Short mmCIF file of C-alpha atoms in Angstrom, two decimals:
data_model
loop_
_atom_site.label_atom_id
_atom_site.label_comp_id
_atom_site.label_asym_id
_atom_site.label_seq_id
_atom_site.Cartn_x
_atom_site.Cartn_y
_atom_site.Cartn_z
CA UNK A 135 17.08 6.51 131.15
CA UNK A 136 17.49 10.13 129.75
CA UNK A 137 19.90 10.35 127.33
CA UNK A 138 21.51 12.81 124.83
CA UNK A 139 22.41 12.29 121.10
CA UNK A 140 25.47 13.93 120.05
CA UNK A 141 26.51 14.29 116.76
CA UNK A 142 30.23 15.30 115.69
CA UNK A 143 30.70 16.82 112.18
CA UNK A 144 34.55 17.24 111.95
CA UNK A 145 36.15 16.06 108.38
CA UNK A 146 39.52 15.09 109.75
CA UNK A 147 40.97 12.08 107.67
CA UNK A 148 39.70 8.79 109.16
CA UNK A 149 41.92 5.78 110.61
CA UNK A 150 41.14 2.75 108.99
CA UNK A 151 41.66 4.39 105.33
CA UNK A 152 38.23 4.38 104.24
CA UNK A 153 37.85 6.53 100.97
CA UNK A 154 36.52 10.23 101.66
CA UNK A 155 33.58 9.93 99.45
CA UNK A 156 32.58 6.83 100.85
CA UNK A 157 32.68 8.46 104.59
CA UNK A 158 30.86 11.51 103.21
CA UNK A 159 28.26 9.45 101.28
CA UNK A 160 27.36 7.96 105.15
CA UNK A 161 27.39 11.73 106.02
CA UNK A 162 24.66 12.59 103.88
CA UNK A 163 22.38 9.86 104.55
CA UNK A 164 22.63 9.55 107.89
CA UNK A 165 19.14 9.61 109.92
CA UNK A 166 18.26 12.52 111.74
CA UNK A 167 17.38 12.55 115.36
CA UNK A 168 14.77 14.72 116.76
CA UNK A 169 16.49 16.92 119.71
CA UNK A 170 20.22 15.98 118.49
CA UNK A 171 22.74 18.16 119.68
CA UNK A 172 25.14 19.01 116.94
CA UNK A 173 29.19 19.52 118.11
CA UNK A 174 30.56 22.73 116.61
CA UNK A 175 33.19 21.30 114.15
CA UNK A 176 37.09 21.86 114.44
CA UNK A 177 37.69 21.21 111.02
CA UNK A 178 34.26 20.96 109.11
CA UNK A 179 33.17 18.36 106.63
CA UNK A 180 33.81 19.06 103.18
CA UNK A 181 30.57 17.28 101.64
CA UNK A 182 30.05 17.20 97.98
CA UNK A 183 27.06 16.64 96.62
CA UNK A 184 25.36 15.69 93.04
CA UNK A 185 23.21 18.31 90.86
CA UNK A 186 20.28 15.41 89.92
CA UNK A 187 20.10 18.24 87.17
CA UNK A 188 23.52 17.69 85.74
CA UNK A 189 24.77 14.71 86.62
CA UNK A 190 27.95 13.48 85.73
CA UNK A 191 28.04 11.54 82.65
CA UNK A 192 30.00 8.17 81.23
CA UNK A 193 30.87 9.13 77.44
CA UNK A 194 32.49 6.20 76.49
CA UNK A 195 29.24 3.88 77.62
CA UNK A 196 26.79 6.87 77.14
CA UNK A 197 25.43 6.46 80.52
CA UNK A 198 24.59 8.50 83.95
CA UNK A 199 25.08 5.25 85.55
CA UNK A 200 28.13 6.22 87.57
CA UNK A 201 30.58 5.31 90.55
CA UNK A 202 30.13 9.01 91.64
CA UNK A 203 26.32 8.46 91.42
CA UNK A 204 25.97 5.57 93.37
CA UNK A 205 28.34 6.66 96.13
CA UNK A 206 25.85 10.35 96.91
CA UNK A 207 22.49 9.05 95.66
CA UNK A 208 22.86 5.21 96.48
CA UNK A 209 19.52 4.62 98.24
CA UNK A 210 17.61 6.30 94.67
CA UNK A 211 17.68 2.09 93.71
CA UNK A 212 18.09 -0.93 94.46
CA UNK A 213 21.80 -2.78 93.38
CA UNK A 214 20.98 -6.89 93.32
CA UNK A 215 23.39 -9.44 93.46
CA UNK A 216 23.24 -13.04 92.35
CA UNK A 217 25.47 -16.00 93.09
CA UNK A 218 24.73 -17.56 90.12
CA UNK A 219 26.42 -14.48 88.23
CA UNK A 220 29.41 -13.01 90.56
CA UNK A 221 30.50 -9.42 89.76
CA UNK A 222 27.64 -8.10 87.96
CA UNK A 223 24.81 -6.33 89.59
CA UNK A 224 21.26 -5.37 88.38
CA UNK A 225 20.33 -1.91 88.88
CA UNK A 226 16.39 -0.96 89.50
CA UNK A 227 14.71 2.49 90.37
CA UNK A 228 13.55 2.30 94.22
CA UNK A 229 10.25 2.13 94.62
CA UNK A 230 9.97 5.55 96.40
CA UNK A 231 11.20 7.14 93.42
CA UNK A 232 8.51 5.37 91.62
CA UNK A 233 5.54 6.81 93.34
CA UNK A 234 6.77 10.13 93.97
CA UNK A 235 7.96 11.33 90.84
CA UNK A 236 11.77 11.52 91.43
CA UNK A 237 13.22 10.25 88.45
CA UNK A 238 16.92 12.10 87.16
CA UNK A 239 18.72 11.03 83.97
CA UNK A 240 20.36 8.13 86.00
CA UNK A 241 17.34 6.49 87.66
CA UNK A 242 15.80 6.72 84.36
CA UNK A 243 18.02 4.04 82.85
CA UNK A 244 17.76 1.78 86.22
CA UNK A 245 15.25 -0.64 84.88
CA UNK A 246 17.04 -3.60 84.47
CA UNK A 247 20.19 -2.57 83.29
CA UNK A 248 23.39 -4.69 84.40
CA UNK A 249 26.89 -3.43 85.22
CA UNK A 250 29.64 -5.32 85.97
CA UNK A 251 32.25 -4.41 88.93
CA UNK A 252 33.97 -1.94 86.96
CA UNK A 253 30.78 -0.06 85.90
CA UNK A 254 30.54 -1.15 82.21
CA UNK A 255 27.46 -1.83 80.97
CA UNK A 256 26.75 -5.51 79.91
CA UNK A 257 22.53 -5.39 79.91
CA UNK A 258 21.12 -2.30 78.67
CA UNK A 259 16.98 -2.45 78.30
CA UNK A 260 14.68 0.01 77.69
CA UNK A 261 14.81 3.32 79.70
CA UNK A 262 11.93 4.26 82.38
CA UNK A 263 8.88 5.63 79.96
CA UNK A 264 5.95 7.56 81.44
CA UNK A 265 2.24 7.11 80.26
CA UNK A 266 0.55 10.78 79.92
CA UNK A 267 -1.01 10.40 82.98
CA UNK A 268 2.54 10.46 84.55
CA UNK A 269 3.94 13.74 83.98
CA UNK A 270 1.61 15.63 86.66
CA UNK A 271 3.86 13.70 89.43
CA UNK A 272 7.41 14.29 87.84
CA UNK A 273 9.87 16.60 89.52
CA UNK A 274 11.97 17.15 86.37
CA UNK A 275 10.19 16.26 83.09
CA UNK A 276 7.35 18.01 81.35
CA UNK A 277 5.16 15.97 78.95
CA UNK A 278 5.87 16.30 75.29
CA UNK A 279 3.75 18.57 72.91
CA UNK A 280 3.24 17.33 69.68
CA UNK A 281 1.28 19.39 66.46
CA UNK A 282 -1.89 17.23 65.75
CA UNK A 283 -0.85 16.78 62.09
CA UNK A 284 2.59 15.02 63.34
CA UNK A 285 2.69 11.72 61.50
CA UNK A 286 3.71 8.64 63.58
CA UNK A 287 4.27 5.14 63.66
CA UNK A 288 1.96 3.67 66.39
CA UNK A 289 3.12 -0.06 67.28
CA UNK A 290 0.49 -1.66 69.78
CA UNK A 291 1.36 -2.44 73.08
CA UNK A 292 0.84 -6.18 73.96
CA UNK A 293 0.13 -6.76 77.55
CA UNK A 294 2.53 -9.11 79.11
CA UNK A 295 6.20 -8.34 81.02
CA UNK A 296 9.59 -7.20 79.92
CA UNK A 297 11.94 -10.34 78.90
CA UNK A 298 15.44 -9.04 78.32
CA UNK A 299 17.53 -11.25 76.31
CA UNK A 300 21.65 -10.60 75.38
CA UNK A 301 24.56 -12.75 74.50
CA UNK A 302 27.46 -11.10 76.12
CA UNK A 303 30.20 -11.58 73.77
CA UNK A 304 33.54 -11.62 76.27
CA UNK A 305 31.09 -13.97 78.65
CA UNK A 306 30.20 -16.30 75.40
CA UNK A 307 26.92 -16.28 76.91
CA UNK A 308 23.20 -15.28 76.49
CA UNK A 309 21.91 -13.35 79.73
CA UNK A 310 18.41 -13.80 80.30
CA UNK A 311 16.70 -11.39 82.50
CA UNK A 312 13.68 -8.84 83.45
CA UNK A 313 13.69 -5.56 84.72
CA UNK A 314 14.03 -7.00 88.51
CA UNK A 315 16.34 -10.25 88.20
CA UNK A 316 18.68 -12.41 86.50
CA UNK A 317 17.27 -15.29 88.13
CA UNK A 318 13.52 -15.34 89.02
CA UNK A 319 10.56 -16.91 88.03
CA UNK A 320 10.15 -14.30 85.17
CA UNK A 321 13.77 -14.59 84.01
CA UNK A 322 12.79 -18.23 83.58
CA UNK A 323 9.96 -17.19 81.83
CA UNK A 324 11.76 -15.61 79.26
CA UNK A 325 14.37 -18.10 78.87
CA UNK A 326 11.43 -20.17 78.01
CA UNK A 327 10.10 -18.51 75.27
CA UNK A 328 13.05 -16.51 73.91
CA UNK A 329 16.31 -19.07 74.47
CA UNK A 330 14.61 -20.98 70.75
CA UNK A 331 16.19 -17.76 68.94
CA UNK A 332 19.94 -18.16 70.66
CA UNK A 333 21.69 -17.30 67.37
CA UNK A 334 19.89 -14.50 66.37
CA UNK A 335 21.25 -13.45 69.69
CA UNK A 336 24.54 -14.79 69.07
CA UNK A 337 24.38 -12.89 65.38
CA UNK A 338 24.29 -9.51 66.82
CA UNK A 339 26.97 -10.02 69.73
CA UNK A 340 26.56 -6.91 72.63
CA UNK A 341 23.05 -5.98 71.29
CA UNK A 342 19.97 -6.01 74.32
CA UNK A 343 17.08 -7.76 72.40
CA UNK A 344 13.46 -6.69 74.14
CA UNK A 345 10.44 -9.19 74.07
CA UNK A 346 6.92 -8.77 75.65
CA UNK A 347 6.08 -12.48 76.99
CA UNK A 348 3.16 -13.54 77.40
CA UNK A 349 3.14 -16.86 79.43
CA UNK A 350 -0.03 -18.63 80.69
CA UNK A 351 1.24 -18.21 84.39
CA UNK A 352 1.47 -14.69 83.91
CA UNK A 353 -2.16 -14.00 83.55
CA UNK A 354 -3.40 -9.99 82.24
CA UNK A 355 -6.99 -8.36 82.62
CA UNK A 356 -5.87 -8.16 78.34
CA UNK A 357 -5.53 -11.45 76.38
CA UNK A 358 -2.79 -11.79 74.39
CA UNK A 359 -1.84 -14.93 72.28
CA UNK A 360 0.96 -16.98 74.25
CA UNK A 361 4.76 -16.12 73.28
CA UNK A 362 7.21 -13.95 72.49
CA UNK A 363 6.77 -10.63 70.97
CA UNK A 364 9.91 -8.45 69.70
CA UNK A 365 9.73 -5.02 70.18
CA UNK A 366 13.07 -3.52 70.96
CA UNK A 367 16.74 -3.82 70.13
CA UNK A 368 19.57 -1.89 72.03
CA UNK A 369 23.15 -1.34 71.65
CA UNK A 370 24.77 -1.99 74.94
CA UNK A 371 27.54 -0.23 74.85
CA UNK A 372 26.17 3.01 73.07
CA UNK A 373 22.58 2.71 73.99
CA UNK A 374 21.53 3.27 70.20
CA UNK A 375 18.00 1.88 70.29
CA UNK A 376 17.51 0.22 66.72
CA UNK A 377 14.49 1.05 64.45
CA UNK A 378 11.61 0.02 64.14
CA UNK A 379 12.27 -0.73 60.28
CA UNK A 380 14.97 -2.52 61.23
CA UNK A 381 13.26 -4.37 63.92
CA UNK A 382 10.97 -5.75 60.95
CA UNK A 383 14.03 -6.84 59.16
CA UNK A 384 14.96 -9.21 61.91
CA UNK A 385 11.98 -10.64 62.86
CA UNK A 386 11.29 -11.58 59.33
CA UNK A 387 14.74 -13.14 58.95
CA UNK A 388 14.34 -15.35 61.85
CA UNK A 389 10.87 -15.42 62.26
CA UNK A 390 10.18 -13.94 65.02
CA UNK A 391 6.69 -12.16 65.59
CA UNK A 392 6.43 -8.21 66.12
CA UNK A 393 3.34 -5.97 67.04
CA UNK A 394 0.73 -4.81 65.22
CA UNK A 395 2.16 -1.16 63.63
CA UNK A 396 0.21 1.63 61.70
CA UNK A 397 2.30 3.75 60.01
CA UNK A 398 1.78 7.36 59.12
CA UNK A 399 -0.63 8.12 61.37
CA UNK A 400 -1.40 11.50 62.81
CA UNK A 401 -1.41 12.41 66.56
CA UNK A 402 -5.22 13.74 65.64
CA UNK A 403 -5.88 10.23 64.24
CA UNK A 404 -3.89 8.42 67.23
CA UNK A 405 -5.73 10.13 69.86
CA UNK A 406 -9.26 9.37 68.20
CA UNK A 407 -7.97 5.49 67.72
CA UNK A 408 -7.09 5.41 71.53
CA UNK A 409 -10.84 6.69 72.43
CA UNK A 410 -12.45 3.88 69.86
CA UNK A 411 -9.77 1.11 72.17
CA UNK A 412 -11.18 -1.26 74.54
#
């Protein structure tokens, strides 16, 4: 058969009541078909559409993670589900975005972070960082210069995954997840190795605790001693991302291990310590 595709683009208000952001969101991501014949509209669509560079922006959770957002740039990441947990969601950067660059301000807090149905945060991990080698494939964010005689504290990155642990006060419960799932193999994982230090959870109520985990079945090309390592703490409903003096304090009070650190070290002397690494 021949046949013709038509495509209508009036904006008259629909039937069945479905909200005009919603019907515009399908607007804008609808496929297009080579050879489409497009029908002059009567009364044209009214589409609205997101600046990725000035986003709209959540002051009372500090976030870009918005309704608005999702509805125009919903196929930017993946929204998961899980029975086990109705009404929240887990948010993750697609994969597309990943490998070509596309990152905005919202995607860049979309690894692992939980929302519930009304779009408060109740998981907030670490945001989306780049290694050096990144920044040549990024759309919208130039690497950082530093002076050579900048003093840092360098903490050593141990080579296992991200385990995401948080005890959600108005749930009375500890969430244990990863930056995919609430519920996998990996969220397991961490439950494993983190669920011994409940209260310290429990003690700071609303607060994202970050652990690399290293677990036997999670095998690296780098060896790393089996466990749980603490390396970040996060205010969920502010994002304020804790110290790392203050990260020291905790561990120490409930004995929990951190990462190597050297303190006061130049970017000079950090760059010549990353040439002597194997």
């Amino acid at each position: 058969y021949n046949f013709n595709v038509l495509r209508t683009q009036n904006g008259f208000q629909n039937l069945h009541n479905v909200p005009s952001e919603h019907v515009q969101s399908v607007y804008l991501n609808m496929k297009d078909f080579n050879g489409e014949h497009l029908i002059k509209p009567v009364k044209p669509m009214n589409v609205k559409t997101l600046d990725r560079d000035n986003l709209p922006f959540n002051e009372e959770y500090q976030t870009y993670i918005t309704k608005e957002y999702e509805i125009f740039k919903g196929k930017t990441f993946i929204k998961k589900e899980f029975k086990e947990y109705p009404n929240l969601y887990l948010l993750k950067y697609s994969s597309a975005v990943f490998f070509d660059g596309s990152f905005d301000n919202a995607l860049l807090e979309m690894r692992g972070t939980v929302i519930d149905k009304d779009y408060n945060i109740i998981v907030r991990p670490f945001k989306k960082v780049f290694n050096k080698s990144d920044f040549s494939n990024l759309e919208r964010y130039k690497e950082p210069k530093i002076d050579d005689n900048q003093k840092l504290n360098v903490v050593t990155k141990v080579n296992g995954f991200l385990g995401v642990c948080t005890y959600v006060s108005k749930m009375d419960e500890v969430l244990y997840s990863t930056t995919g799932s609430l519920v996998s193999d990996f969220a397991k994982m961490n439950k494993k190795h983190t669920e011994k230090h409940e209260q310290m959870f429990k003690d700071y109520p609303d607060v994202t605790f970050c652990f690399e985990i290293c677990d036997e079945n999670d095998p690296h090309i780098i060896k790393e001693n089996i466990g749980e390592v603490l390396i970040g703490m996060i205010d969920v409903k502010t994002g304020f991302q804790y110290p790392e003096s203050k990260l020291d304090e905790v561990a120490k009070n409930y004995n929990v291990v951190r990462p190597e650190t050297f303190k006061g070290v130049t970017y000079s002397e950090f760059k010549e310590m990353l040439n002597k690494t194997q």
